[in-house]
Amino acid sequence: MTRQQFRLAGLLRLRQLEQDQAAARFGAANARQRALAVREEAGRADGDRISSDVDTSAALRAVAAARASSTSMLAELRALAELAESERDAAQLEFAAARARTIGLEKLEARHAEAAAAAELAVEQGVLDELGATRRGQQSPARPAEEATP
């Protein structure tokens, strides 16, 4: 009794690979977004540490240049963070779609496995019933000769 193979097993493996790849892209997008958030926070902290004590006009120009540079860098980081967020959202949608495609096939595979197991059990039960009926037919004792006479 060999169990019938799930005919869509190859497609299921393909879908699982696609799901794994989508999960990897989603994880990478999450990591990128977190890294940019850390860089942005560090940039803000650096900007807050710019001294506002000025003694000379050269110091004033240096502070103004540092603040302008910090503001520009934060604007660029914010733009990158927004781009990373949209990429993460797209990766999340891609992962959800891949997971949905995989779930449908996994459910079909589970139903197939249940049906195959039930069919295998039915065949086994039929064999056992046949063996039992054959054995009962062979074990019916013939009446001994002494019991036959009254």
PDB file of C-alpha atoms in Angstrom:
ATOM      1  CA  MET A   1       0.000   0.000   0.000  1.00  0.00           C
ATOM      2  CA  THR A   2       1.791   3.092  -1.200  1.00  0.00           C
ATOM      3  CA  ARG A   3       0.492   6.469  -0.307  1.00  0.00           C
ATOM      4  CA  GLN A   4      -0.459   8.660  -3.257  1.00  0.00           C
ATOM      5  CA  GLN A   5       1.817  11.691  -3.536  1.00  0.00           C
ATOM      6  CA  PHE A   6       0.344  15.182  -3.375  1.00  0.00           C
ATOM      7  CA  ARG A   7       0.250  16.281  -7.001  1.00  0.00           C
ATOM      8  CA  LEU A   8       0.849  19.937  -6.188  1.00  0.00           C
ATOM      9  CA  ALA A   9       3.893  19.259  -3.989  1.00  0.00           C
ATOM     10  CA  GLY A  10       6.250  20.960  -6.460  1.00  0.00           C
ATOM     11  CA  LEU A  11       4.048  24.039  -6.634  1.00  0.00           C
ATOM     12  CA  LEU A  12       3.798  24.077  -2.842  1.00  0.00           C
ATOM     13  CA  ARG A  13       7.594  24.005  -2.540  1.00  0.00           C
ATOM     14  CA  LEU A  14       7.811  26.868  -5.031  1.00  0.00           C
ATOM     15  CA  ARG A  15       5.254  28.897  -3.079  1.00  0.00           C
ATOM     16  CA  GLN A  16       7.125  28.235   0.160  1.00  0.00           C
ATOM     17  CA  LEU A  17      10.360  29.439  -1.457  1.00  0.00           C
ATOM     18  CA  GLU A  18       8.587  32.572  -2.689  1.00  0.00           C
ATOM     19  CA  GLN A  19       7.213  33.115   0.818  1.00  0.00           C
ATOM     20  CA  ASP A  20      10.676  32.692   2.337  1.00  0.00           C
ATOM     21  CA  GLN A  21      12.130  35.195  -0.135  1.00  0.00           C
ATOM     22  CA  ALA A  22       9.347  37.687   0.579  1.00  0.00           C
ATOM     23  CA  ALA A  23       9.926  37.227   4.315  1.00  0.00           C
ATOM     24  CA  ALA A  24      13.642  37.896   3.813  1.00  0.00           C
ATOM     25  CA  ARG A  25      12.904  41.096   1.857  1.00  0.00           C
ATOM     26  CA  PHE A  26      10.451  42.180   4.544  1.00  0.00           C
ATOM     27  CA  GLY A  27      13.031  41.521   7.260  1.00  0.00           C
ATOM     28  CA  ALA A  28      15.691  43.457   5.355  1.00  0.00           C
ATOM     29  CA  ALA A  29      13.304  46.385   4.855  1.00  0.00           C
ATOM     30  CA  ASN A  30      12.498  46.374   8.581  1.00  0.00           C
ATOM     31  CA  ALA A  31      16.208  46.334   9.452  1.00  0.00           C
ATOM     32  CA  ARG A  32      16.902  49.207   7.064  1.00  0.00           C
ATOM     33  CA  GLN A  33      14.077  51.262   8.515  1.00  0.00           C
ATOM     34  CA  ARG A  34      15.307  50.644  12.082  1.00  0.00           C
ATOM     35  CA  ALA A  35      18.890  51.535  11.104  1.00  0.00           C
ATOM     36  CA  LEU A  36      17.731  54.790   9.536  1.00  0.00           C
ATOM     37  CA  ALA A  37      15.687  55.607  12.639  1.00  0.00           C
ATOM     38  CA  VAL A  38      18.793  55.075  14.783  1.00  0.00           C
ATOM     39  CA  ARG A  39      20.874  57.291  12.466  1.00  0.00           C
ATOM     40  CA  GLU A  40      18.188  59.968  12.524  1.00  0.00           C
ATOM     41  CA  GLU A  41      18.053  59.894  16.325  1.00  0.00           C
ATOM     42  CA  ALA A  42      21.852  60.112  16.492  1.00  0.00           C
ATOM     43  CA  GLY A  43      21.762  63.073  14.088  1.00  0.00           C
ATOM     44  CA  ARG A  44      19.218  64.840  16.274  1.00  0.00           C
ATOM     45  CA  ALA A  45      21.343  64.211  19.341  1.00  0.00           C
ATOM     46  CA  ASP A  46      24.409  65.572  17.501  1.00  0.00           C
ATOM     47  CA  GLY A  47      22.426  68.645  16.455  1.00  0.00           C
ATOM     48  CA  ASP A  48      21.315  69.238  20.028  1.00  0.00           C
ATOM     49  CA  ARG A  49      24.941  69.182  21.155  1.00  0.00           C
ATOM     50  CA  ILE A  50      25.916  72.058  18.873  1.00  0.00           C
ATOM     51  CA  SER A  51      26.995  74.824  21.182  1.00  0.00           C
ATOM     52  CA  SER A  52      25.083  78.078  21.106  1.00  0.00           C
ATOM     53  CA  ASP A  53      27.762  79.996  22.992  1.00  0.00           C
ATOM     54  CA  VAL A  54      29.390  82.410  20.564  1.00  0.00           C
ATOM     55  CA  ASP A  55      32.154  84.862  21.364  1.00  0.00           C
ATOM     56  CA  THR A  56      33.150  85.973  17.934  1.00  0.00           C
ATOM     57  CA  SER A  57      31.643  86.352  14.523  1.00  0.00           C
ATOM     58  CA  ALA A  58      33.700  83.370  13.314  1.00  0.00           C
ATOM     59  CA  ALA A  59      32.161  81.208  16.052  1.00  0.00           C
ATOM     60  CA  LEU A  60      28.704  82.458  15.071  1.00  0.00           C
ATOM     61  CA  ARG A  61      29.331  81.514  11.428  1.00  0.00           C
ATOM     62  CA  ALA A  62      30.642  78.089  12.520  1.00  0.00           C
ATOM     63  CA  VAL A  63      27.559  77.448  14.670  1.00  0.00           C
ATOM     64  CA  ALA A  64      25.259  78.574  11.848  1.00  0.00           C
ATOM     65  CA  ALA A  65      27.071  76.314   9.372  1.00  0.00           C
ATOM     66  CA  ALA A  66      26.899  73.359  11.792  1.00  0.00           C
ATOM     67  CA  ARG A  67      23.185  73.891  12.370  1.00  0.00           C
ATOM     68  CA  ALA A  68      22.507  74.228   8.631  1.00  0.00           C
ATOM     69  CA  SER A  69      24.514  71.079   7.945  1.00  0.00           C
ATOM     70  CA  SER A  70      22.714  69.219  10.724  1.00  0.00           C
ATOM     71  CA  THR A  71      19.320  70.362   9.462  1.00  0.00           C
ATOM     72  CA  SER A  72      20.193  69.300   5.908  1.00  0.00           C
ATOM     73  CA  MET A  73      21.447  65.917   7.072  1.00  0.00           C
ATOM     74  CA  LEU A  74      18.292  65.350   9.144  1.00  0.00           C
ATOM     75  CA  ALA A  75      16.101  66.272   6.162  1.00  0.00           C
ATOM     76  CA  GLU A  76      17.946  63.743   4.002  1.00  0.00           C
ATOM     77  CA  LEU A  77      17.685  61.084   6.704  1.00  0.00           C
ATOM     78  CA  ARG A  78      13.968  61.799   7.095  1.00  0.00           C
ATOM     79  CA  ALA A  79      13.484  61.406   3.316  1.00  0.00           C
ATOM     80  CA  LEU A  80      15.408  58.127   3.392  1.00  0.00           C
ATOM     81  CA  ALA A  81      13.349  56.957   6.367  1.00  0.00           C
ATOM     82  CA  GLU A  82      10.114  57.714   4.519  1.00  0.00           C
ATOM     83  CA  LEU A  83      11.380  55.830   1.474  1.00  0.00           C
ATOM     84  CA  ALA A  84      12.405  52.907   3.693  1.00  0.00           C
ATOM     85  CA  GLU A  85       8.975  52.933   5.314  1.00  0.00           C
ATOM     86  CA  SER A  86       7.220  52.749   1.947  1.00  0.00           C
ATOM     87  CA  GLU A  87       9.572  49.929   0.879  1.00  0.00           C
ATOM     88  CA  ARG A  88       8.804  48.110   4.140  1.00  0.00           C
ATOM     89  CA  ASP A  89       5.073  48.502   3.577  1.00  0.00           C
ATOM     90  CA  ALA A  90       5.418  47.131   0.035  1.00  0.00           C
ATOM     91  CA  ALA A  91       7.524  44.221   1.306  1.00  0.00           C
ATOM     92  CA  GLN A  92       4.933  43.499   3.981  1.00  0.00           C
ATOM     93  CA  LEU A  93       2.153  43.397   1.381  1.00  0.00           C
ATOM     94  CA  GLU A  94       4.279  41.132  -0.818  1.00  0.00           C
ATOM     95  CA  PHE A  95       4.907  38.795   2.115  1.00  0.00           C
ATOM     96  CA  ALA A  96       1.206  38.715   3.023  1.00  0.00           C
ATOM     97  CA  ALA A  97       0.281  37.848  -0.569  1.00  0.00           C
ATOM     98  CA  ALA A  98       2.937  35.123  -0.746  1.00  0.00           C
ATOM     99  CA  ARG A  99       1.742  33.715   2.576  1.00  0.00           C
ATOM    100  CA  ALA A 100      -1.865  33.679   1.372  1.00  0.00           C
ATOM    101  CA  ARG A 101      -0.862  31.744  -1.761  1.00  0.00           C
ATOM    102  CA  THR A 102       1.073  29.260   0.351  1.00  0.00           C
ATOM    103  CA  ILE A 103      -1.685  28.789   2.920  1.00  0.00           C
ATOM    104  CA  GLY A 104      -4.164  27.693   0.264  1.00  0.00           C
ATOM    105  CA  LEU A 105      -1.818  24.991  -0.990  1.00  0.00           C
ATOM    106  CA  GLU A 106      -0.909  23.916   2.543  1.00  0.00           C
ATOM    107  CA  LYS A 107      -4.603  23.414   3.295  1.00  0.00           C
ATOM    108  CA  LEU A 108      -5.002  21.363   0.113  1.00  0.00           C
ATOM    109  CA  GLU A 109      -1.991  19.267   1.099  1.00  0.00           C
ATOM    110  CA  ALA A 110      -3.417  18.688   4.581  1.00  0.00           C
ATOM    111  CA  ARG A 111      -6.766  17.604   3.112  1.00  0.00           C
ATOM    112  CA  HIS A 112      -4.960  15.313   0.691  1.00  0.00           C
ATOM    113  CA  ALA A 113      -2.957  13.765   3.533  1.00  0.00           C
ATOM    114  CA  GLU A 114      -6.133  13.207   5.553  1.00  0.00           C
ATOM    115  CA  ALA A 115      -7.922  11.640   2.582  1.00  0.00           C
ATOM    116  CA  ALA A 116      -4.929   9.431   1.786  1.00  0.00           C
ATOM    117  CA  ALA A 117      -4.691   8.301   5.419  1.00  0.00           C
ATOM    118  CA  ALA A 118      -8.422   7.575   5.507  1.00  0.00           C
ATOM    119  CA  ALA A 119      -8.186   5.599   2.274  1.00  0.00           C
ATOM    120  CA  GLU A 120      -5.215   3.659   3.607  1.00  0.00           C
ATOM    121  CA  LEU A 121      -7.088   2.869   6.816  1.00  0.00           C
ATOM    122  CA  ALA A 122     -10.135   1.771   4.827  1.00  0.00           C
ATOM    123  CA  VAL A 123      -8.018  -0.601   2.736  1.00  0.00           C
ATOM    124  CA  GLU A 124      -6.350  -1.957   5.871  1.00  0.00           C
ATOM    125  CA  GLN A 125      -9.718  -2.416   7.564  1.00  0.00           C
ATOM    126  CA  GLY A 126     -11.011  -4.253   4.488  1.00  0.00           C
ATOM    127  CA  VAL A 127      -8.031  -6.606   4.590  1.00  0.00           C
ATOM    128  CA  LEU A 128      -8.547  -7.196   8.311  1.00  0.00           C
ATOM    129  CA  ASP A 129     -12.270  -7.848   7.802  1.00  0.00           C
ATOM    130  CA  GLU A 130     -11.508 -10.290   5.000  1.00  0.00           C
ATOM    131  CA  LEU A 131      -8.916 -12.095   7.128  1.00  0.00           C
ATOM    132  CA  GLY A 132     -11.364 -12.288  10.006  1.00  0.00           C
ATOM    133  CA  ALA A 133     -14.157 -13.652   7.831  1.00  0.00           C
ATOM    134  CA  THR A 134     -11.841 -16.218   6.238  1.00  0.00           C
ATOM    135  CA  ARG A 135     -10.547 -17.332   9.612  1.00  0.00           C
ATOM    136  CA  ARG A 136     -14.049 -17.679  11.035  1.00  0.00           C
ATOM    137  CA  GLY A 137     -15.011 -19.837   8.055  1.00  0.00           C
ATOM    138  CA  GLN A 138     -12.011 -22.070   8.606  1.00  0.00           C
ATOM    139  CA  GLN A 139     -12.571 -22.429  12.351  1.00  0.00           C
ATOM    140  CA  SER A 140     -16.220 -23.572  12.289  1.00  0.00           C
ATOM    141  CA  PRO A 141     -15.902 -26.868  14.040  1.00  0.00           C
ATOM    142  CA  ALA A 142     -17.622 -29.896  12.578  1.00  0.00           C
ATOM    143  CA  ARG A 143     -19.695 -31.759  15.131  1.00  0.00           C
ATOM    144  CA  PRO A 144     -17.889 -34.717  16.536  1.00  0.00           C
ATOM    145  CA  ALA A 145     -19.511 -38.122  15.841  1.00  0.00           C
ATOM    146  CA  GLU A 146     -20.308 -38.912  19.489  1.00  0.00           C
ATOM    147  CA  GLU A 147     -22.314 -35.716  19.970  1.00  0.00           C
ATOM    148  CA  ALA A 148     -24.357 -36.459  16.854  1.00  0.00           C
ATOM    149  CA  THR A 149     -25.969 -39.578  18.369  1.00  0.00           C
ATOM    150  CA  PRO A 150     -28.740 -39.098  20.963  1.00  0.00           C
TER     151      PRO A 150
END
